[in-house]
Amino acid sequence: MHKNSRLAFVGAGKMVSAIVRSLLSSDFYIAQNLICCSANDGTSEKLSQQTGIRRAESIDELLSFEADILILGCKPQQLGEIANQFSNLQSKCIVLSIMAGINLERLSKSFPQAKNIVRSMPNTPGQIGEGITGFVFHSCPSEQDRRLITSVLDSLGESFELENENDIDRITAISGSGPAYLFEFTSALQAAAKEIGLTNELAEKFAIQTILGSSKLLESSKLSPVELRNQVTSPNGTTQAALESFETSDLRKVILDGVKAANARSIELSNA
C-alpha cells in the first residue's frame, strides 16, 4: 500500500529529513513518490540531492503532485504566510502537522478542503529514530488512513494516537520539551564534575556516559525508575547524601513547576 502513497513535505529541516530518510530505508516508500519544498534556505535542494526525492519550486508545483498526505514541517510562524496558497489542495489529501503550537481548529480553518487533519507532537530524538510522537485526528479516520499516518510517524520512533487534543499540550511539556530537561541536567552534572576537580575532558565523558548508560539500563530493566534509584542508594552512603540534598532543595517541585510552565505555554501558543 505505502509504495503507491504520495507524500508532500512543506519544509525540509531536520525532522522532515529524518522522516524522509527513515521512510526510504524502510522500503515501504520510494523516492519518486516523495516531494518537498522549502523557503529559499537551500534545505529542500539539499534533501532532494541527498535522498533522490523530488523537489518543488513552489507551492503550486507541490500541489500538482496530488499527494495523499501533506506534511507540514515548516516553522509555525510561516503557516499564516503560506496557508492561503493551498486553496487547490486535493480533497483526498490528509494534512499532517508536525509543527508545535498549532491546534486542530486553526489547521482546519487553514485547510478546510482536506480529507482529514492530524496534529502531532514529535521530539528531537526522532532525528535518530528514537523519538516518541503523540498525534490526534480532527475527525475519525478510516483504518487505512490511520495505518498510513502511523507509518509516517513511526519513522521517528514510537507513535501513539491520543483521544484528547489537550493531551498534545501535556505531552509537549513532557516528551516535546523533555529532551532539553535531560540535556540541562547533563550539563549541570558536567559543570558540577568540574567544580569538584575533574578536568573538562573527564567531566564531559563521565557525565554524558552516566546519562547514556542509565537510560539504557532503564530501558532494558523491568524495574521502575524509583526501584532502580533505590538499588544505587546505600544507607548513609554517597548517593543518599546527594538525594537528601536534592530533597532539601525540593528538586521534584522544581521539575513539576517547569513542566507546568511548559504546559501552560503550549496551551497559550495553541490558542493564540
XYZ file of C-alpha atoms in Angstrom:
272
model
C 0.000 0.000 0.000
C 2.657 2.532 1.056
C 4.793 2.256 -2.084
C 1.922 3.792 -4.027
C 1.299 6.525 -1.451
C 2.475 10.005 -2.332
C 3.806 12.335 0.360
C 4.454 16.074 0.082
C 6.561 17.913 2.652
C 6.385 21.630 3.392
C 9.754 22.329 4.951
C 12.929 20.286 4.712
C 14.607 20.725 8.084
C 15.984 18.118 10.457
C 12.692 16.483 11.419
C 11.414 16.265 7.839
C 14.802 14.949 6.720
C 14.651 12.274 9.424
C 11.185 11.186 8.272
C 12.234 11.042 4.618
C 15.408 9.040 5.267
C 13.638 6.589 7.537
C 10.726 6.057 5.134
C 13.073 5.395 2.229
C 15.203 2.975 4.266
C 12.078 1.031 5.278
C 11.393 0.026 1.654
C 7.729 0.959 2.135
C 8.142 4.220 0.218
C 10.032 5.117 -2.939
C 11.798 8.397 -3.655
C 9.763 9.285 -6.724
C 6.595 9.348 -4.593
C 8.002 11.912 -2.142
C 8.363 15.636 -2.815
C 9.447 18.606 -0.716
C 9.616 22.371 -0.911
C 11.009 24.951 1.475
C 11.833 28.587 1.889
C 14.826 29.917 -0.002
C 17.259 28.453 2.505
C 18.722 25.599 0.473
C 17.250 22.845 2.661
C 14.918 21.343 0.054
C 17.686 21.327 -2.563
C 19.984 19.547 -0.121
C 17.370 16.970 0.900
C 16.473 16.244 -2.716
C 20.102 15.841 -3.734
C 20.924 13.565 -0.815
C 17.861 11.301 -0.970
C 16.638 11.446 -4.553
C 13.153 12.679 -3.677
C 11.507 15.287 -5.849
C 11.736 18.987 -5.155
C 9.064 21.586 -5.908
C 9.967 25.149 -6.789
C 6.646 26.458 -5.468
C 3.519 25.559 -3.507
C 1.585 25.299 -6.782
C 4.068 22.729 -8.064
C 3.820 20.864 -4.755
C 0.023 20.748 -5.042
C 0.177 19.484 -8.615
C 1.896 16.378 -7.217
C -1.524 15.390 -5.754
C -0.137 13.852 -2.585
C -2.068 11.564 -0.265
C -0.517 13.294 2.759
C 0.655 16.888 3.045
C 3.152 17.060 5.916
C 3.629 20.474 7.475
C 7.184 20.637 8.770
C 7.781 24.353 8.387
C 8.112 26.866 11.214
C 4.777 27.592 12.949
C 5.010 31.303 12.197
C 5.177 30.515 8.481
C 1.722 28.904 8.425
C -0.092 32.238 8.182
C 2.129 33.239 5.279
C 1.523 30.127 3.179
C -1.928 28.795 4.166
C -3.780 30.833 1.527
C -1.627 29.217 -1.148
C -3.253 25.830 -0.528
C -6.716 26.640 -1.878
C -6.228 23.996 -4.601
C -5.443 21.220 -2.139
C -6.974 17.927 -3.262
C -9.937 16.738 -1.167
C -8.338 13.267 -0.935
C -5.321 14.712 0.907
C -4.710 14.305 4.626
C -2.849 17.188 6.290
C -0.349 16.071 8.938
C 1.192 18.805 11.067
C 4.419 18.234 12.989
C 4.514 21.919 13.962
C 4.358 22.925 17.610
C 1.610 25.187 18.899
C -0.878 24.991 16.001
C -4.169 23.449 17.107
C -6.693 21.490 15.055
C -9.150 24.366 14.910
C -6.617 26.643 13.261
C -5.402 23.873 10.957
C -8.962 23.067 9.854
C -9.572 26.726 9.036
C -6.357 26.870 7.053
C -7.111 23.626 5.164
C -10.929 23.336 5.029
C -10.876 21.098 1.962
C -8.560 18.450 3.472
C -9.811 14.888 3.795
C -8.668 14.881 7.415
C -6.226 16.746 9.612
C -3.741 15.329 12.098
C -1.929 17.296 14.785
C 1.198 15.654 16.143
C 3.993 16.383 18.596
C 7.274 14.607 17.828
C 10.516 15.221 19.714
C 14.126 15.712 18.719
C 15.309 12.101 19.351
C 13.136 11.348 16.336
C 16.046 12.663 14.286
C 17.838 9.369 15.041
C 14.736 7.166 15.087
C 14.486 7.145 18.890
C 11.663 9.625 19.346
C 8.133 9.388 20.637
C 5.218 11.158 18.968
C 1.663 11.752 20.103
C -0.967 12.528 17.497
C -4.681 13.218 17.222
C -7.094 13.216 14.272
C -9.562 16.020 13.623
C -12.205 13.501 12.577
C -12.453 9.734 12.837
C -10.223 8.202 10.149
C -10.578 5.029 8.138
C -8.308 2.192 9.226
C -6.302 2.631 6.037
C -5.722 6.321 6.760
C -4.810 5.529 10.369
C -2.224 2.999 9.217
C -0.837 5.470 6.690
C -0.354 8.219 9.284
C 1.080 5.775 11.801
C 3.602 4.501 9.254
C 4.877 8.046 8.718
C 5.145 8.946 12.395
C 6.627 5.575 13.358
C 9.578 6.526 11.155
C 10.667 8.796 14.022
C 10.455 6.067 16.688
C 7.240 5.231 18.532
C 3.883 6.919 17.976
C 0.665 6.930 19.979
C -2.770 8.091 18.898
C -4.383 10.317 21.517
C -8.115 10.710 22.098
C -7.955 14.228 23.517
C -6.240 17.148 21.784
C -5.477 18.651 25.207
C -3.074 15.758 25.684
C -0.924 17.244 22.910
C -0.198 20.237 25.159
C 0.512 17.868 28.044
C 2.954 15.660 26.152
C 4.594 18.784 24.729
C 5.630 19.577 28.300
C 6.933 16.014 28.828
C 8.316 14.497 25.638
C 8.446 17.597 23.458
C 10.463 19.699 25.887
C 11.759 16.745 27.893
C 14.981 16.219 25.933
C 16.040 19.752 26.853
C 15.448 18.964 30.532
C 17.742 15.960 30.266
C 20.376 17.946 28.380
C 20.239 20.663 31.035
C 20.675 18.105 33.829
C 23.601 16.564 31.945
C 25.182 19.982 31.535
C 24.682 20.708 35.242
C 26.233 17.343 36.177
C 29.184 18.079 33.914
C 29.626 21.529 35.469
C 29.468 20.006 38.972
C 32.120 17.460 37.989
C 34.465 20.280 37.002
C 33.619 22.210 40.177
C 34.802 19.323 42.376
C 38.060 18.989 40.465
C 37.694 16.808 37.369
C 39.232 18.001 34.122
C 36.941 19.241 31.348
C 37.538 16.063 29.372
C 36.755 13.720 32.256
C 33.770 15.777 33.375
C 32.220 15.596 29.918
C 32.975 11.904 29.448
C 31.684 10.729 32.812
C 28.581 12.941 32.840
C 27.421 12.002 29.353
C 28.168 8.283 29.650
C 26.381 8.152 33.006
C 23.227 9.533 31.378
C 23.537 7.214 28.371
C 24.206 4.109 30.421
C 21.463 4.855 32.923
C 18.952 5.425 30.101
C 19.829 2.092 28.525
C 19.551 0.357 31.901
C 16.134 1.944 32.451
C 15.020 0.793 29.004
C 16.195 -2.793 29.466
C 15.102 -3.250 33.080
C 11.674 -4.329 34.303
C 12.181 -2.191 37.411
C 10.659 1.255 37.843
C 12.860 4.367 37.975
C 12.348 4.558 41.743
C 13.366 0.910 42.193
C 16.484 1.442 40.094
C 17.308 4.540 42.126
C 16.943 2.568 45.328
C 19.347 -0.075 44.030
C 22.053 2.577 43.776
C 21.282 4.093 47.177
C 23.074 2.522 50.142
C 22.135 3.633 53.683
C 24.280 6.587 54.771
C 26.215 6.363 51.508
C 27.217 8.936 48.911
C 24.058 8.595 46.808
C 21.828 9.059 49.843
C 23.744 12.220 50.728
C 23.107 13.630 47.239
C 19.455 12.606 47.208
C 18.867 14.214 50.604
C 20.389 17.414 49.250
C 18.035 17.215 46.243
C 15.104 16.716 48.597
C 16.122 19.708 50.719
C 16.159 21.779 47.515
C 12.773 20.286 46.550
C 14.029 19.049 43.202
C 10.738 17.360 42.350
C 8.820 20.614 42.833
C 11.344 22.396 40.624
C 10.683 19.813 37.889
C 6.915 19.980 38.407
C 6.949 23.779 38.172
C 8.946 23.568 34.940
C 6.558 21.038 33.388
C 3.549 23.152 34.390
C 5.182 26.229 32.845
C 5.820 24.346 29.591
C 2.267 23.021 29.541
C 0.810 26.478 30.143
C 2.952 27.958 27.384
C 1.892 25.222 24.965
C -1.767 25.958 25.702
C -1.115 29.682 25.236
C 0.548 29.105 21.858
C -2.192 26.713 20.727
C -4.880 29.282 21.494
C -3.028 32.267 20.038
